[in-house]
Tab-separated table of N, CA and C in Angstrom:
chain	number	residue	atom	x	y	z
A	1	MET	N	0.853	-1.172	0.000
A	1	MET	CA	0.000	0.000	0.000
A	1	MET	C	0.898	1.234	0.000
A	2	THR	N	0.638	2.112	-0.923
A	2	THR	CA	1.430	3.334	-0.986
A	2	THR	C	0.827	4.383	-0.052
A	3	VAL	N	1.551	5.444	0.129
A	3	VAL	CA	1.078	6.527	0.984
A	3	VAL	C	-0.189	7.143	0.391
A	4	ASP	N	-0.206	7.297	-0.923
A	4	ASP	CA	-1.387	7.854	-1.578
A	4	ASP	C	-2.605	6.957	-1.392
A	5	ASP	N	-2.416	5.646	-1.490
A	5	ASP	CA	-3.526	4.709	-1.269
A	5	ASP	C	-4.045	4.826	0.159
A	6	TRP	N	-3.135	4.903	1.099
A	6	TRP	CA	-3.529	5.012	2.506
A	6	TRP	C	-4.304	6.302	2.749
A	7	TYR	N	-3.814	7.406	2.164
A	7	TYR	CA	-4.463	8.699	2.339
A	7	TYR	C	-5.866	8.681	1.740
A	8	GLN	N	-6.020	8.094	0.564
A	8	GLN	CA	-7.334	8.010	-0.073
A	8	GLN	C	-8.279	7.137	0.744
A	9	GLN	N	-7.761	6.072	1.312
A	9	GLN	CA	-8.588	5.197	2.139
A	9	GLN	C	-9.079	5.950	3.380
A	10	ARG	N	-8.209	6.719	3.995
A	10	ARG	CA	-8.598	7.501	5.174
A	10	ARG	C	-9.601	8.591	4.821
A	11	GLN	N	-9.471	9.175	3.634
A	11	GLN	CA	-10.442	10.176	3.202
A	11	GLN	C	-11.822	9.562	3.046
A	12	ARG	N	-11.895	8.375	2.478
A	12	ARG	CA	-13.182	7.701	2.307
A	12	ARG	C	-13.803	7.369	3.654
A	13	GLN	N	-12.979	7.053	4.647
A	13	GLN	CA	-13.482	6.734	5.977
A	13	GLN	C	-13.865	7.988	6.753
A	14	GLY	N	-13.435	9.150	6.283
A	14	GLY	CA	-13.769	10.403	6.958
A	14	GLY	C	-12.812	10.766	8.067
A	15	ILE	N	-11.684	10.093	8.152
A	15	ILE	CA	-10.720	10.362	9.215
A	15	ILE	C	-9.844	11.562	8.866
A	16	VAL	N	-9.424	11.635	7.618
A	16	VAL	CA	-8.546	12.716	7.164
A	16	VAL	C	-9.357	13.638	6.285
A	17	SER	N	-9.314	14.942	6.559
A	17	SER	CA	-10.043	15.886	5.723
A	17	SER	C	-9.151	16.386	4.598
A	18	THR	N	-9.773	16.807	3.542
A	18	THR	CA	-9.045	17.317	2.390
A	18	THR	C	-8.722	18.780	2.631
A	19	PRO	N	-7.473	19.176	2.482
A	19	PRO	CA	-7.141	20.587	2.686
A	19	PRO	C	-7.768	21.445	1.594
A	20	GLN	N	-8.170	22.666	1.979
A	20	GLN	CA	-8.766	23.563	1.008
A	20	GLN	C	-7.658	24.243	0.219
A	21	ARG	N	-7.813	24.237	-1.065
A	21	ARG	CA	-6.799	24.854	-1.916
A	21	ARG	C	-7.233	26.269	-2.255
A	22	VAL	N	-6.259	27.164	-2.300
A	22	VAL	CA	-6.503	28.562	-2.602
A	22	VAL	C	-5.927	28.859	-3.980
A	23	PRO	N	-6.683	29.514	-4.828
A	23	PRO	CA	-6.139	29.852	-6.146
A	23	PRO	C	-4.894	30.731	-6.022
A	24	ALA	N	-4.018	30.638	-7.005
A	24	ALA	CA	-2.748	31.356	-6.959
A	24	ALA	C	-2.949	32.860	-6.929
A	25	GLY	N	-3.981	33.390	-7.572
A	25	GLY	CA	-4.191	34.834	-7.629
A	25	GLY	C	-5.147	35.342	-6.559
A	26	ALA	N	-5.353	34.613	-5.487
A	26	ALA	CA	-6.308	35.006	-4.455
A	26	ALA	C	-5.763	36.177	-3.649
A	27	SER	N	-6.645	37.115	-3.329
A	27	SER	CA	-6.229	38.269	-2.536
A	27	SER	C	-6.349	37.952	-1.051
A	28	ASP	N	-5.836	38.865	-0.248
A	28	ASP	CA	-5.886	38.685	1.198
A	28	ASP	C	-7.327	38.665	1.714
A	29	GLU	N	-8.192	39.462	1.087
A	29	GLU	CA	-9.591	39.487	1.512
A	29	GLU	C	-10.254	38.131	1.310
A	30	GLU	N	-9.973	37.504	0.175
A	30	GLU	CA	-10.551	36.191	-0.089
A	30	GLU	C	-10.034	35.164	0.901
A	31	LEU	N	-8.762	35.237	1.241
A	31	LEU	CA	-8.192	34.313	2.221
A	31	LEU	C	-8.841	34.503	3.583
A	32	GLN	N	-9.075	35.750	3.972
A	32	GLN	CA	-9.708	36.021	5.258
A	32	GLN	C	-11.143	35.509	5.283
A	33	LYS	N	-11.866	35.662	4.171
A	33	LYS	CA	-13.235	35.155	4.105
A	33	LYS	C	-13.262	33.636	4.276
A	34	GLN	N	-12.323	32.947	3.633
A	34	GLN	CA	-12.265	31.488	3.759
A	34	GLN	C	-11.946	31.078	5.187
A	35	GLN	N	-11.036	31.797	5.827
A	35	GLN	CA	-10.683	31.468	7.205
A	35	GLN	C	-11.858	31.704	8.132
A	36	LEU	N	-12.609	32.788	7.932
A	36	LEU	CA	-13.776	33.060	8.762
A	36	LEU	C	-14.837	31.983	8.595
A	37	GLU	N	-15.038	31.505	7.370
A	37	GLU	CA	-16.026	30.457	7.142
A	37	GLU	C	-15.651	29.184	7.887
A	38	THR	N	-14.387	28.809	7.847
A	38	THR	CA	-13.974	27.588	8.534
A	38	THR	C	-14.011	27.784	10.044
A	39	GLU	N	-13.705	28.983	10.523
A	39	GLU	CA	-13.752	29.241	11.961
A	39	GLU	C	-15.181	29.227	12.466
A	40	GLU	N	-16.120	29.748	11.686
A	40	GLU	CA	-17.511	29.769	12.110
A	40	GLU	C	-18.044	28.358	12.288
A	41	GLU	N	-17.651	27.442	11.416
A	41	GLU	CA	-18.090	26.055	11.546
A	41	GLU	C	-17.557	25.457	12.839
A	42	GLY	N	-16.310	25.714	13.154
A	42	GLY	CA	-15.709	25.192	14.372
A	42	GLY	C	-16.206	25.906	15.612
A	43	ASP	N	-16.571	27.185	15.481
A	43	ASP	CA	-17.036	27.949	16.626
A	43	ASP	C	-18.343	27.406	17.172
A	44	GLU	N	-19.223	26.979	16.290
A	44	GLU	CA	-20.512	26.465	16.743
A	44	GLU	C	-20.318	25.195	17.565
A	45	GLU	N	-19.447	24.320	17.097
A	45	GLU	CA	-19.167	23.091	17.837
A	45	GLU	C	-18.486	23.409	19.162
A	46	ALA	N	-17.550	24.323	19.151
A	46	ALA	CA	-16.857	24.711	20.380
A	46	ALA	C	-17.824	25.357	21.362
A	47	LEU	N	-18.774	26.129	20.848
A	47	LEU	CA	-19.769	26.765	21.709
A	47	LEU	C	-20.616	25.720	22.422
A	48	TRP	N	-21.061	24.694	21.687
A	48	TRP	CA	-21.874	23.646	22.310
A	48	TRP	C	-21.066	22.862	23.334
A	49	LYS	N	-19.789	22.603	23.039
A	49	LYS	CA	-18.939	21.904	24.002
A	49	LYS	C	-18.778	22.720	25.273
A	50	ALA	N	-18.556	24.022	25.114
A	50	ALA	CA	-18.382	24.899	26.274
A	50	ALA	C	-19.653	24.966	27.107
A	51	ARG	N	-20.799	25.025	26.438
A	51	ARG	CA	-22.068	25.064	27.176
A	51	ARG	C	-22.294	23.773	27.948
A	52	ASP	N	-22.022	22.641	27.312
A	52	ASP	CA	-22.179	21.357	28.000
A	52	ASP	C	-21.254	21.275	29.209
A	53	TRP	N	-20.017	21.745	29.046
A	53	TRP	CA	-19.059	21.702	30.145
A	53	TRP	C	-19.517	22.609	31.287
A	54	ASP	N	-20.030	23.790	30.969
A	54	ASP	CA	-20.525	24.687	32.008
A	54	ASP	C	-21.701	24.071	32.747
A	55	ASP	N	-22.610	23.428	32.030
A	55	ASP	CA	-23.741	22.769	32.679
A	55	ASP	C	-23.261	21.661	33.608
A	56	TRP	N	-22.268	20.902	33.161
A	56	TRP	CA	-21.749	19.820	33.995
A	56	TRP	C	-21.100	20.384	35.254
A	57	LYS	N	-20.358	21.474	35.117
A	57	LYS	CA	-19.702	22.070	36.274
A	57	LYS	C	-20.710	22.637	37.266
A	58	ASP	N	-21.879	23.092	36.779
A	58	ASP	CA	-22.907	23.611	37.675
A	58	ASP	C	-23.464	22.511	38.566
A	59	THR	N	-23.576	21.299	38.049
A	59	THR	CA	-24.169	20.208	38.823
A	59	THR	C	-23.130	19.375	39.562
A	60	HIS	N	-21.840	19.538	39.267
A	60	HIS	CA	-20.784	18.774	39.910
A	60	HIS	C	-19.741	19.740	40.489
A	61	PRO	N	-19.884	20.101	41.778
A	61	PRO	CA	-18.925	21.045	42.348
A	61	PRO	C	-17.526	20.430	42.447
A	62	ARG	N	-16.530	21.274	42.626
A	62	ARG	CA	-15.149	20.802	42.709
A	62	ARG	C	-15.014	19.870	43.913
A	63	GLY	N	-14.316	18.776	43.696
A	63	GLY	CA	-14.130	17.807	44.759
A	63	GLY	C	-15.208	16.734	44.783
A	64	TYR	N	-16.157	16.817	43.889
A	64	TYR	CA	-17.245	15.860	43.799
A	64	TYR	C	-16.688	14.526	43.322
A	65	GLY	N	-17.059	13.459	43.938
A	65	GLY	CA	-16.600	12.159	43.488
A	65	GLY	C	-16.296	11.240	44.660
A	66	ASN	N	-15.429	10.273	44.445
A	66	ASN	CA	-15.089	9.287	45.459
A	66	ASN	C	-14.233	9.925	46.544
A	67	ARG	N	-14.808	10.090	47.725
A	67	ARG	CA	-14.076	10.703	48.826
A	67	ARG	C	-13.986	9.743	50.014
A	68	HIS	N	-14.289	8.471	49.781
A	68	HIS	CA	-14.292	7.508	50.878
A	68	HIS	C	-12.896	7.057	51.269
A	69	ASN	N	-11.960	6.994	50.364
A	69	ASN	CA	-10.613	6.508	50.656
A	69	ASN	C	-9.650	7.648	50.902
A	70	MET	N	-10.009	8.580	51.760
A	70	MET	CA	-9.167	9.745	51.980
A	70	MET	C	-8.346	9.615	53.261
A	71	GLY	N	-8.135	8.412	53.718
A	71	GLY	CA	-7.224	8.195	54.817
A	71	GLY	C	-7.839	8.114	56.090
């Protein structure tokens, strides 16, 4: 199996994402727009993770857990 075969196999499985290619004549504004689009997709997921973590911390105070074997 060559490296290219392995990479294609991982792409089909969804493990490795395809990098976005930028045209050679792209301006800085176009590059910034592309970066904002990719950040917005990740921001929504990060926002939900942060909210879930905050909810968990509200119901589980620090030190919560197994405290029976404390000597």
